[in-house]
Short mmCIF file of C-alpha atoms and ligand atoms in Angstrom, two decimals:
data_model
loop_
_atom_site.label_atom_id
_atom_site.label_comp_id
_atom_site.label_asym_id
_atom_site.label_seq_id
_atom_site.Cartn_x
_atom_site.Cartn_y
_atom_site.Cartn_z
CA MET A 1 -2.38 17.70 -57.75
CA ILE A 2 -4.26 20.90 -58.97
CA LYS A 3 -4.16 23.99 -56.94
CA LEU A 4 -6.64 26.76 -57.67
CA ILE A 5 -5.37 30.00 -58.79
CA GLN A 6 -5.07 32.43 -56.21
CA THR A 7 -7.68 35.24 -56.48
CA PRO A 8 -6.47 39.13 -56.39
CA SER A 9 -5.28 39.63 -52.02
CA ALA A 10 -8.41 41.85 -50.32
CA ALA A 11 -7.83 45.72 -49.99
CA SER A 12 -5.15 46.21 -46.91
CA GLU A 13 -7.57 48.36 -45.37
CA ARG A 14 -10.21 45.69 -44.77
CA PRO A 15 -10.40 43.77 -41.65
CA ARG A 16 -7.95 40.47 -42.07
CA THR A 17 -10.08 37.75 -43.89
CA SER A 18 -9.68 34.24 -43.65
CA LYS A 19 -7.87 32.21 -45.91
CA VAL A 20 -8.19 28.79 -47.38
CA HIS A 21 -5.47 26.52 -49.22
CA LEU A 22 -7.24 24.02 -51.47
CA ILE A 23 -5.26 20.69 -52.54
CA THR A 24 -7.17 19.28 -55.48
CA TYR A 25 -6.58 15.55 -56.58
CA GLY A 26 -8.07 13.28 -59.34
CA CYS A 27 -10.51 13.73 -61.89
CA GLN A 28 -12.08 16.77 -63.90
CA MET A 29 -15.35 16.37 -61.33
CA ASN A 30 -12.79 17.03 -58.83
CA GLU A 31 -11.47 20.07 -60.16
CA TYR A 32 -15.07 21.44 -60.38
CA ASP A 33 -16.28 20.55 -57.00
CA SER A 34 -12.92 22.56 -55.62
CA GLN A 35 -13.82 25.24 -57.84
CA ARG A 36 -17.41 25.30 -56.39
CA VAL A 37 -16.21 25.21 -52.39
CA ALA A 38 -13.81 28.22 -53.42
CA GLY A 39 -16.67 30.01 -54.62
CA LEU A 40 -19.16 29.07 -52.07
CA LEU A 41 -16.06 30.18 -49.51
CA GLN A 42 -15.50 33.21 -50.83
CA GLN A 43 -19.09 33.99 -50.10
CA GLN A 44 -18.29 33.31 -46.77
CA ASP A 45 -15.64 36.00 -46.98
CA TYR A 46 -12.68 33.89 -47.30
CA GLU A 47 -10.04 34.37 -49.71
CA LEU A 48 -7.84 31.73 -51.61
CA CYS A 49 -3.99 31.57 -50.66
CA GLU A 50 -1.08 30.07 -52.57
CA ARG A 51 0.53 28.56 -49.11
CA PRO A 52 -0.56 26.34 -46.80
CA GLU A 53 1.60 28.04 -44.23
CA ASP A 54 -0.71 31.03 -44.70
CA ALA A 55 -4.28 29.41 -44.47
CA ASP A 56 -7.01 29.20 -41.88
CA LEU A 57 -8.43 26.55 -43.54
CA ILE A 58 -6.89 23.65 -45.82
CA LEU A 59 -9.13 21.45 -47.82
CA LEU A 60 -7.76 18.48 -49.61
CA ASN A 61 -10.17 17.14 -52.09
CA THR A 62 -9.15 13.76 -52.58
CA CYS A 63 -9.69 10.90 -55.23
CA ALA A 64 -10.15 7.08 -54.37
CA ILE A 65 -10.00 5.46 -57.49
CA ARG A 66 -6.63 3.88 -57.32
CA GLU A 67 -4.34 3.05 -54.01
CA LYS A 68 -1.58 5.41 -55.10
CA ALA A 69 -4.04 8.54 -55.43
CA GLU A 70 -4.85 7.71 -51.62
CA ASP A 71 -1.40 7.09 -50.49
CA LYS A 72 -0.58 10.65 -52.13
CA VAL A 73 -3.51 11.92 -49.51
CA PHE A 74 -2.08 10.54 -46.34
CA SER A 75 1.45 11.48 -47.23
CA GLN A 76 0.22 15.24 -47.65
CA LEU A 77 -1.92 14.76 -44.25
CA GLY A 78 1.41 13.90 -42.59
CA ALA A 79 3.25 16.79 -43.86
CA LEU A 80 0.33 19.19 -42.50
CA LYS A 81 0.65 17.68 -38.87
CA ARG A 82 3.26 19.73 -38.04
CA LEU A 83 1.52 22.88 -39.16
CA LYS A 84 -1.46 21.75 -37.02
CA LYS A 85 0.60 21.02 -33.97
CA ALA A 86 2.34 24.53 -34.44
CA ARG A 87 -0.74 26.45 -35.13
CA PRO A 88 -3.78 24.32 -33.20
CA ASP A 89 -6.50 26.63 -34.59
CA LEU A 90 -5.53 25.63 -38.16
CA VAL A 91 -8.73 23.76 -39.94
CA ILE A 92 -7.74 20.48 -41.91
CA GLY A 93 -10.71 18.91 -43.99
CA VAL A 94 -10.88 16.05 -45.84
CA MET A 95 -13.25 16.16 -48.88
CA GLY A 96 -14.40 14.20 -52.05
CA CYS A 97 -14.40 10.56 -52.77
CA MET A 98 -11.64 9.20 -50.12
CA ALA A 99 -13.82 11.19 -47.63
CA GLN A 100 -16.69 9.04 -48.34
CA LEU A 101 -14.63 5.89 -48.61
CA GLN A 102 -12.09 5.96 -46.20
CA GLN A 103 -13.52 7.87 -43.31
CA GLY A 104 -12.87 5.47 -40.83
CA ARG A 105 -9.01 5.22 -41.84
CA ILE A 106 -8.61 8.94 -42.21
CA GLN A 107 -9.77 9.34 -38.61
CA GLU A 108 -7.22 6.96 -37.84
CA ARG A 109 -4.33 7.77 -39.45
CA ALA A 110 -4.97 11.50 -39.23
CA PRO A 111 -6.49 12.50 -36.14
CA HIS A 112 -5.49 16.05 -36.57
CA VAL A 113 -8.19 16.34 -39.53
CA ASP A 114 -11.26 18.36 -38.09
CA LEU A 115 -13.39 17.89 -40.94
CA VAL A 116 -14.44 15.13 -43.24
CA PHE A 117 -17.22 15.40 -45.76
CA GLY A 118 -18.33 13.69 -49.22
CA SER A 119 -19.11 15.49 -52.74
CA PRO A 120 -22.83 15.51 -51.39
CA ALA A 121 -22.06 17.75 -48.58
CA ILE A 122 -20.24 20.52 -50.96
CA SER A 123 -23.16 22.86 -50.58
CA ARG A 124 -22.70 23.08 -46.79
CA VAL A 125 -19.30 23.55 -46.90
CA GLY A 126 -19.59 26.87 -45.40
CA GLU A 127 -21.69 25.53 -42.13
CA LEU A 128 -19.28 22.42 -41.83
CA VAL A 129 -16.28 24.48 -41.21
CA ALA A 130 -18.36 27.14 -39.02
CA ARG A 131 -19.08 23.95 -36.54
CA VAL A 132 -15.17 23.19 -36.62
CA ARG A 133 -14.61 26.70 -35.79
CA ARG A 134 -17.35 26.70 -32.81
CA GLY A 135 -14.98 23.85 -31.43
CA GLU A 136 -17.05 20.77 -32.64
CA ARG A 137 -14.59 17.79 -33.23
CA ALA A 138 -14.53 15.94 -35.76
CA VAL A 139 -17.34 17.07 -37.75
CA LEU A 140 -18.33 14.15 -40.36
CA ASP A 141 -20.96 14.48 -43.21
CA THR A 142 -20.20 11.64 -45.76
CA GLY A 143 -24.25 10.54 -46.24
CA GLU A 144 -25.95 10.90 -49.26
CA GLY A 145 -27.71 14.74 -49.95
CA ALA A 146 -30.19 16.36 -52.18
CA LEU A 147 -29.09 16.77 -55.77
CA VAL A 148 -27.83 20.63 -55.74
CA LYS A 149 -26.56 22.69 -58.63
CA ILE A 150 -24.03 24.98 -57.22
CA VAL A 151 -22.80 27.65 -59.77
CA ALA A 152 -20.38 29.76 -57.19
CA LYS A 153 -17.02 29.86 -58.42
CA PRO A 154 -13.88 31.86 -57.65
CA GLU A 155 -12.52 34.69 -59.76
CA SER A 156 -10.41 32.16 -61.85
CA ALA A 157 -7.37 33.30 -64.41
CA ASN A 158 -8.59 30.71 -67.02
CA ARG A 159 -12.40 32.02 -67.79
CA LEU A 160 -11.87 30.60 -71.51
CA LYS A 161 -12.81 27.04 -70.78
CA ALA A 162 -15.07 25.70 -67.71
CA PHE A 163 -16.14 22.27 -66.39
CA VAL A 164 -19.81 21.89 -66.16
CA THR A 165 -21.12 18.85 -63.99
CA VAL A 166 -24.37 17.43 -65.76
CA MET A 167 -24.78 14.70 -63.81
CA GLU A 168 -23.25 12.94 -60.09
CA GLY A 169 -23.23 9.21 -59.41
CA CYS A 170 -22.57 6.35 -61.34
CA GLU A 171 -25.22 3.38 -61.54
CA LYS A 172 -22.40 1.04 -63.50
CA ARG A 173 -21.30 -1.74 -61.75
CA CYS A 174 -17.80 -2.21 -62.99
CA THR A 175 -16.23 -4.59 -60.64
CA PHE A 176 -13.09 -2.92 -60.27
CA CYS A 177 -14.56 0.60 -59.51
CA VAL A 178 -15.29 2.61 -56.07
CA VAL A 179 -17.27 5.78 -57.88
CA PRO A 180 -20.81 4.10 -57.33
CA VAL A 181 -19.82 4.28 -53.49
CA THR A 182 -18.02 7.40 -53.30
CA ARG A 183 -20.22 9.29 -55.51
CA GLY A 184 -23.67 7.40 -54.91
CA ARG A 185 -26.48 6.88 -57.59
CA GLU A 186 -26.64 8.54 -61.18
CA ARG A 187 -28.87 11.52 -61.12
CA SER A 188 -29.00 13.95 -63.79
CA HIS A 189 -29.17 17.93 -63.34
CA ALA A 190 -32.22 19.33 -65.05
CA PRO A 191 -31.01 20.80 -68.94
CA GLY A 192 -32.48 24.63 -67.78
CA VAL A 193 -30.15 24.75 -65.15
CA ILE A 194 -27.26 23.46 -66.94
CA VAL A 195 -27.76 25.60 -70.01
CA ASP A 196 -28.36 28.77 -67.21
CA GLU A 197 -25.04 27.76 -65.69
CA ILE A 198 -23.26 27.67 -69.36
CA ARG A 199 -25.09 31.36 -70.31
CA GLY A 200 -23.61 32.51 -67.19
CA LEU A 201 -20.35 31.41 -68.19
CA ALA A 202 -20.53 32.70 -71.67
CA ALA A 203 -21.33 35.94 -70.17
CA ALA A 204 -18.07 35.93 -68.31
CA GLY A 205 -15.66 35.14 -71.41
CA CYS A 206 -16.16 31.80 -71.55
CA LYS A 207 -15.78 29.68 -75.18
CA GLU A 208 -15.47 26.41 -74.19
CA VAL A 209 -17.46 24.17 -71.69
CA THR A 210 -16.87 20.20 -70.87
CA LEU A 211 -19.83 18.21 -69.93
CA LEU A 212 -19.16 16.00 -67.11
CA GLY A 213 -20.34 13.08 -65.86
CA GLN A 214 -19.37 9.48 -64.80
CA THR A 215 -21.45 8.12 -67.56
CA VAL A 216 -22.22 11.37 -69.30
CA ASN A 217 -24.03 9.47 -72.16
CA ALA A 218 -26.43 8.40 -69.66
CA TYR A 219 -27.35 11.76 -68.86
CA GLY A 220 -31.14 12.20 -68.91
CA ARG A 221 -32.59 9.00 -68.48
CA ASP A 222 -33.63 9.28 -65.02
CA LEU A 223 -35.00 13.01 -65.37
CA GLU A 224 -38.73 13.43 -65.92
CA PRO A 225 -39.39 14.00 -68.76
CA ALA A 226 -36.61 11.97 -69.62
CA THR A 227 -33.93 13.54 -72.16
CA ASP A 228 -30.53 12.54 -73.65
CA LEU A 229 -27.19 13.87 -73.71
CA ALA A 230 -27.83 14.64 -77.40
CA ALA A 231 -30.70 16.69 -76.80
CA LEU A 232 -28.53 18.93 -74.26
CA LEU A 233 -25.69 19.35 -76.55
CA GLU A 234 -28.56 20.88 -78.85
CA LEU A 235 -29.13 23.16 -76.13
CA VAL A 236 -26.01 24.32 -75.14
CA ASP A 237 -25.03 24.90 -79.01
CA ALA A 238 -27.52 27.27 -79.00
CA ILE A 239 -26.02 29.47 -76.23
CA ASP A 240 -24.05 32.63 -77.77
CA GLY A 241 -20.40 32.69 -76.78
CA ILE A 242 -19.63 29.29 -76.55
CA GLU A 243 -17.67 28.24 -79.12
CA ARG A 244 -16.73 24.42 -78.44
CA ILE A 245 -18.46 21.69 -76.67
CA ARG A 246 -16.53 18.72 -75.20
CA PHE A 247 -18.16 16.09 -72.88
CA THR A 248 -16.64 13.40 -70.87
CA THR A 249 -16.64 10.17 -69.82
CA SER A 250 -18.82 8.28 -72.54
CA ASN A 251 -19.66 4.36 -71.52
CA PRO A 252 -19.50 2.10 -74.67
CA TYR A 253 -22.40 0.43 -72.82
CA ASN A 254 -24.92 3.63 -73.20
CA LEU A 255 -22.87 4.83 -76.66
CA THR A 256 -26.22 5.68 -79.42
CA SER A 257 -26.34 6.03 -83.01
CA ARG A 258 -28.17 9.44 -81.94
CA LEU A 259 -25.55 10.70 -79.64
CA ILE A 260 -22.74 9.56 -82.62
CA ARG A 261 -24.91 11.47 -85.27
CA ALA A 262 -25.43 14.70 -82.64
CA ILE A 263 -21.16 14.87 -82.76
CA ARG A 264 -21.44 15.13 -86.49
CA ASP A 265 -24.72 17.14 -86.78
CA VAL A 266 -24.36 19.61 -83.71
CA PRO A 267 -21.77 22.41 -84.77
CA LYS A 268 -20.10 23.24 -81.65
CA VAL A 269 -19.35 19.68 -80.74
CA VAL A 270 -15.84 18.80 -81.29
CA GLU A 271 -14.70 15.74 -83.09
CA TYR A 272 -13.22 13.96 -80.33
CA LEU A 273 -14.30 10.98 -78.26
CA HIS A 274 -13.17 9.85 -75.11
CA LEU A 275 -14.38 6.03 -75.02
CA PRO A 276 -13.04 3.91 -72.32
CA LEU A 277 -11.99 0.38 -73.55
CA GLN A 278 -10.57 -1.06 -70.08
CA SER A 279 -9.67 -4.43 -71.82
CA GLY A 280 -9.90 -5.98 -75.39
CA SER A 281 -10.70 -9.56 -74.07
CA ASP A 282 -13.89 -10.68 -73.82
CA ARG A 283 -13.09 -12.66 -70.61
CA VAL A 284 -11.75 -9.82 -68.90
CA LEU A 285 -15.02 -7.50 -70.28
CA GLU A 286 -17.38 -9.98 -68.80
CA ARG A 287 -15.42 -10.50 -65.31
CA MET A 288 -15.07 -6.18 -65.40
CA HIS A 289 -18.52 -6.38 -65.94
CA ARG A 290 -18.57 -3.60 -68.51
CA GLY A 291 -21.83 -4.66 -70.63
CA TYR A 292 -19.99 -5.12 -74.14
CA THR A 293 -17.94 -7.31 -75.94
CA GLN A 294 -14.44 -6.74 -77.94
CA ALA A 295 -16.71 -7.09 -81.12
CA ARG A 296 -19.32 -4.66 -79.62
CA TYR A 297 -16.88 -2.68 -79.25
CA LEU A 298 -15.30 -2.20 -82.23
CA GLU A 299 -18.69 -2.39 -84.05
CA LEU A 300 -19.01 1.15 -82.31
CA ILE A 301 -15.89 2.43 -83.31
CA ASP A 302 -16.48 1.15 -87.08
CA GLU A 303 -19.66 3.43 -86.78
CA ILE A 304 -18.02 6.16 -85.25
CA LYS A 305 -15.48 6.65 -87.86
CA ALA A 306 -17.75 6.08 -90.49
CA THR A 307 -20.62 9.03 -89.43
CA VAL A 308 -17.53 11.65 -88.30
CA PRO A 309 -14.64 10.73 -90.27
CA GLU A 310 -12.39 13.13 -88.57
CA ILE A 311 -13.44 11.84 -84.99
CA ALA A 312 -10.01 11.68 -82.85
CA LEU A 313 -10.59 9.17 -80.15
CA SER A 314 -8.92 8.26 -76.75
CA THR A 315 -9.59 6.00 -74.50
CA ASP A 316 -8.80 4.33 -70.68
CA ILE A 317 -7.00 0.64 -70.19
CA ILE A 318 -6.45 -1.06 -66.94
CA VAL A 319 -3.54 -3.36 -67.20
CA GLY A 320 -3.38 -6.55 -64.67
CA PHE A 321 -6.91 -7.09 -63.96
CA PRO A 322 -7.44 -10.26 -62.11
CA GLY A 323 -6.90 -13.25 -63.94
CA GLU A 324 -5.88 -11.59 -66.64
CA THR A 325 -3.42 -13.64 -68.75
CA ASP A 326 -0.79 -12.64 -71.65
CA GLU A 327 -3.53 -14.08 -74.35
CA ASP A 328 -6.26 -11.72 -73.13
CA PHE A 329 -3.35 -8.93 -72.77
CA ALA A 330 -2.69 -9.67 -76.37
CA ALA A 331 -6.08 -8.74 -77.24
CA THR A 332 -6.02 -5.57 -75.65
CA VAL A 333 -2.61 -4.55 -77.69
CA ASP A 334 -4.98 -6.03 -81.06
CA VAL A 335 -7.53 -3.34 -80.01
CA VAL A 336 -5.37 -0.63 -79.57
CA GLU A 337 -3.70 -1.58 -83.03
CA ARG A 338 -7.07 -1.84 -84.84
CA VAL A 339 -8.60 1.20 -83.48
CA GLY A 340 -5.75 3.84 -83.48
CA TYR A 341 -6.35 6.02 -80.35
CA ASP A 342 -4.88 9.46 -80.61
CA ASN A 343 -4.37 9.29 -76.76
CA ALA A 344 -4.50 6.52 -74.16
CA PHE A 345 -4.73 6.54 -70.52
CA VAL A 346 -2.99 3.29 -69.17
CA PHE A 347 -3.63 2.43 -65.38
CA ARG A 348 -2.04 -0.92 -63.34
CA TYR A 349 -5.35 -2.47 -61.72
CA SER A 350 -5.40 -1.52 -58.26
CA ARG A 351 -7.38 -3.28 -55.18
CA ARG A 352 -10.20 -1.21 -54.20
CA PRO A 353 -11.84 -1.68 -50.86
CA GLY A 354 -15.70 -2.92 -51.08
CA THR A 355 -15.37 -3.91 -54.96
CA PRO A 356 -16.07 -7.31 -56.01
CA ALA A 357 -12.41 -7.79 -58.48
CA ALA A 358 -10.59 -6.85 -54.95
CA GLU A 359 -11.74 -10.30 -53.89
CA MET A 360 -11.25 -12.21 -56.78
CA PRO A 361 -8.78 -15.02 -56.13
CA ASP A 362 -6.58 -14.65 -59.13
CA GLN A 363 -4.28 -11.37 -58.38
CA VAL A 364 -2.08 -10.22 -60.82
CA PRO A 365 1.36 -9.92 -59.30
CA ASP A 366 3.01 -6.33 -59.60
CA GLU A 367 6.13 -7.16 -61.76
CA VAL A 368 3.61 -8.09 -64.18
CA LYS A 369 1.49 -5.19 -64.40
CA ALA A 370 4.43 -3.57 -64.48
CA ARG A 371 5.61 -5.12 -67.54
CA ARG A 372 2.30 -4.84 -69.31
CA ASN A 373 1.90 -1.19 -68.56
CA ALA A 374 4.95 -0.81 -70.17
CA GLU A 375 4.26 -2.76 -73.08
CA LEU A 376 1.06 -0.91 -73.62
CA LEU A 377 2.50 2.57 -73.22
CA ALA A 378 5.00 1.53 -76.25
CA VAL A 379 1.95 0.90 -78.35
CA THR A 380 0.17 3.52 -77.71
CA GLY A 381 2.37 5.98 -77.86
CA ARG A 382 3.59 4.52 -81.22
CA VAL A 383 -0.30 4.33 -82.58
CA ALA A 384 -0.94 8.29 -81.18
CA ALA A 385 2.31 9.35 -83.26
CA VAL A 386 0.97 7.80 -86.12
CA ARG A 387 -2.39 9.73 -85.74
CA SER A 388 -0.70 12.88 -85.20
CA GLY A 389 1.36 12.64 -88.15
CA ARG A 390 -2.11 13.09 -90.46
CA LEU A 391 -2.37 16.39 -88.99
CA ALA A 392 0.99 17.72 -90.58
CA GLY A 393 0.60 20.69 -93.24
CA ARG A 394 -3.47 20.82 -92.52
CA VAL A 395 -4.90 24.44 -91.04
CA LEU A 396 -6.91 23.99 -88.28
CA PRO A 397 -8.92 26.19 -86.14
CA VAL A 398 -7.27 26.72 -82.69
CA LEU A 399 -8.93 28.55 -79.48
CA VAL A 400 -6.26 30.28 -77.85
CA ASP A 401 -5.82 30.20 -74.30
CA GLY A 402 -2.84 31.13 -73.39
CA VAL A 403 1.12 31.65 -73.63
CA SER A 404 3.51 29.03 -74.85
CA ARG A 405 4.97 27.25 -72.16
CA LYS A 406 8.50 26.73 -73.59
CA ASP A 407 8.28 30.30 -75.55
CA LEU A 408 6.72 32.99 -73.73
CA ARG A 409 7.14 34.82 -77.14
CA GLU A 410 4.51 32.38 -78.36
CA VAL A 411 0.85 31.58 -77.79
CA SER A 412 -0.87 28.41 -77.13
CA GLY A 413 -3.93 27.00 -78.06
CA ARG A 414 -6.11 23.62 -78.73
CA THR A 415 -7.39 22.35 -82.03
CA ARG A 416 -10.79 20.69 -81.86
CA CYS A 417 -9.40 17.36 -81.57
CA ASN A 418 -7.86 18.48 -78.42
CA ARG A 419 -4.20 18.81 -79.60
CA VAL A 420 -2.09 21.44 -77.64
CA VAL A 421 -0.71 23.87 -80.69
CA ASN A 422 1.92 26.24 -80.15
CA PHE A 423 2.67 29.41 -82.84
CA ASP A 424 4.07 33.00 -83.32
CA ALA A 425 0.99 35.35 -82.92
CA GLY A 426 2.59 38.11 -84.75
CA GLY A 427 2.13 40.38 -82.08
CA ARG A 428 -1.70 39.85 -82.20
CA ARG A 429 -3.76 39.73 -79.34
CA LEU A 430 -5.47 36.46 -79.88
CA LEU A 431 -6.37 35.06 -76.49
CA GLY A 432 -9.86 33.94 -76.68
CA SER A 433 -10.50 33.69 -80.52
CA VAL A 434 -10.31 30.56 -82.74
CA VAL A 435 -7.69 31.42 -85.47
CA PRO A 436 -6.63 29.03 -88.47
CA VAL A 437 -3.11 27.54 -88.41
CA ARG A 438 -0.89 25.88 -90.34
CA ILE A 439 0.56 22.67 -88.47
CA ALA A 440 4.33 22.64 -89.52
CA GLU A 441 5.71 20.18 -87.27
CA VAL A 442 4.38 17.39 -85.16
CA LEU A 443 6.27 16.81 -82.05
CA PRO A 444 5.67 13.94 -79.00
CA HIS A 445 3.06 16.28 -76.66
CA SER A 446 2.08 19.08 -79.19
CA LEU A 447 2.02 20.76 -82.51
CA ARG A 448 3.95 23.86 -83.68
CA GLY A 449 1.97 25.96 -86.20
CA ALA A 450 1.88 29.32 -88.26
CA LEU A 451 -1.03 31.72 -88.21
CA ALA A 452 -2.81 31.00 -91.92
CA GLU A 453 -4.69 33.94 -91.80
CA VAL A 454 -6.64 35.94 -89.29
CA ASP A 455 -10.36 36.98 -89.97
CA ALA A 456 -10.68 40.56 -89.87
CA ASP A 457 -13.07 40.50 -87.12
CA ALA A 458 -10.98 37.78 -84.89
CA ARG A 459 -12.06 38.43 -81.21
CA PRO A 460 -9.87 39.32 -78.44
CA PHE A 461 -10.70 38.23 -74.99
CA ALA A 462 -11.62 41.33 -72.84
CA GLY A 463 -8.43 42.13 -70.79
CA ALA A 464 -6.05 39.73 -73.05
CA SER A 465 -2.46 40.85 -73.46
CA VAL A 466 -1.46 38.19 -75.74
N1 LIG B 1 -16.79 6.26 -65.32
C1 LIG B 1 -15.81 6.40 -66.22
C2 LIG B 1 -15.84 4.74 -66.87
O1 LIG B 1 -16.36 3.72 -66.09
O2 LIG B 1 -15.41 4.53 -67.96
C3 LIG B 1 -14.30 6.42 -66.01
C4 LIG B 1 -14.09 6.59 -64.38
S1 LIG B 1 -12.67 6.74 -63.48
C5 LIG B 1 -12.42 8.14 -62.71
C6 LIG B 1 -11.07 6.55 -64.67
C7 LIG B 1 -10.52 5.37 -65.22
O3 LIG B 1 -9.95 4.90 -63.95
C8 LIG B 1 -11.21 4.54 -65.44
O4 LIG B 1 -11.78 4.68 -66.82
C9 LIG B 1 -10.49 3.16 -65.25
O5 LIG B 1 -9.73 3.24 -66.71
C10 LIG B 1 -9.44 3.85 -64.40
N2 LIG B 1 -9.93 2.91 -63.03
C11 LIG B 1 -11.06 2.78 -62.54
N3 LIG B 1 -10.88 2.08 -61.15
C12 LIG B 1 -9.96 1.43 -61.22
C13 LIG B 1 -8.87 0.56 -60.49
N4 LIG B 1 -9.28 0.29 -59.51
N5 LIG B 1 -7.44 0.52 -60.90
C14 LIG B 1 -6.82 0.72 -61.89
N6 LIG B 1 -7.79 1.64 -62.96
C15 LIG B 1 -8.87 2.05 -62.35
#
């Protein structure tokens, strides 16, 4: 669960402003959407608050990708029922993917919810809340909407890094996935709009952007004139102040040699690629409707490694997809070993309403999914540890973005390959600077290092205290 950072409270002499408490579940796109909603509501004189008890408006930004994500939302809504009973004027809203997919169930199971709206309606959030406040019940807005780029965003503690959605929706028809239903068809934002947004972020101190799309490497093909992600990366690279560019999620089906070369050639693009495998078995990949085979996936990996030898790779894998046999699963394990991922996200297949896989007859029992999940996590952990080991003793550029979680005297940052590094800054104010750090120790979830040498003009982030 991601809560938005609280803004400084309004001056005490001001009339009482309304307070909004936002709870975000799910992916980076949801985090981005929550920030837009918070920004838009602040323009309407709402202020963010930490505790639901203090709020006049509570919004849950939801995820529908797996059943577990939905269960969390229903249990949260159950907990909020008590608050609503005590304060009937409290407005409770559900937004995001679950709002699109489960509108009926939300109304049935949580009749105390006043407002349900999908991501296409985010730009209208102020108006929707106002309608509820005028007494309309329940306000529903879950249709498709025009493509709107909202750049409103609350004052946030971390101005150094930002997500930027470059396209909405998904056109893929993966048989397990609800995203095409919840986020609609694929639509790219124009390059100029994206560049303007990132210029604004850079002017406010942002150093690293992550470009977001469900199939981000399909960016631009729907635009007139058509463009692609490689061209967008070059435009973003030219923005002063931005030091690093990441992008996610790429689909193997749309991965081009041109994009692989851009990872090598565009200086600010980091050597990191998240490339979901989902399964290593051709039979399962076909039933998933992924559009590639194991051999094609491995061919792409070979090309990436040959072009960008420093590349760090991460992936998503589903275990227990309908019909997955022990043999299919063994093929997945084999690919994991061969690729050598730096990081892997393993999911147990979850039956999603309205998706073709949910209707497939040969569903895999939960205990088999659990066993394969545990087995695969052991393999991915071992493989990732070997990959981490290669970093020991090397000097890596680290973008300092905060204080170490375990030791407040130390600072924390990330390598270009997205590993957390903690080190002693020797009292220097380094927040927002990229500094060379020698990696002394490789731990399971982070690295420890020592400052190698600091450039005389390492630029501290304005107002930094680290
Ligand atoms: N659009 C991206 C793609 O297709 O590669 C990623 C979308 S999704 C937000 C992130 C991950 O959730 C997927 O890559 C997949 O591994 C997992 N996922 C999606 N649907 C799932 C389901 N029904 N059960 C389990 N995992 C699922």
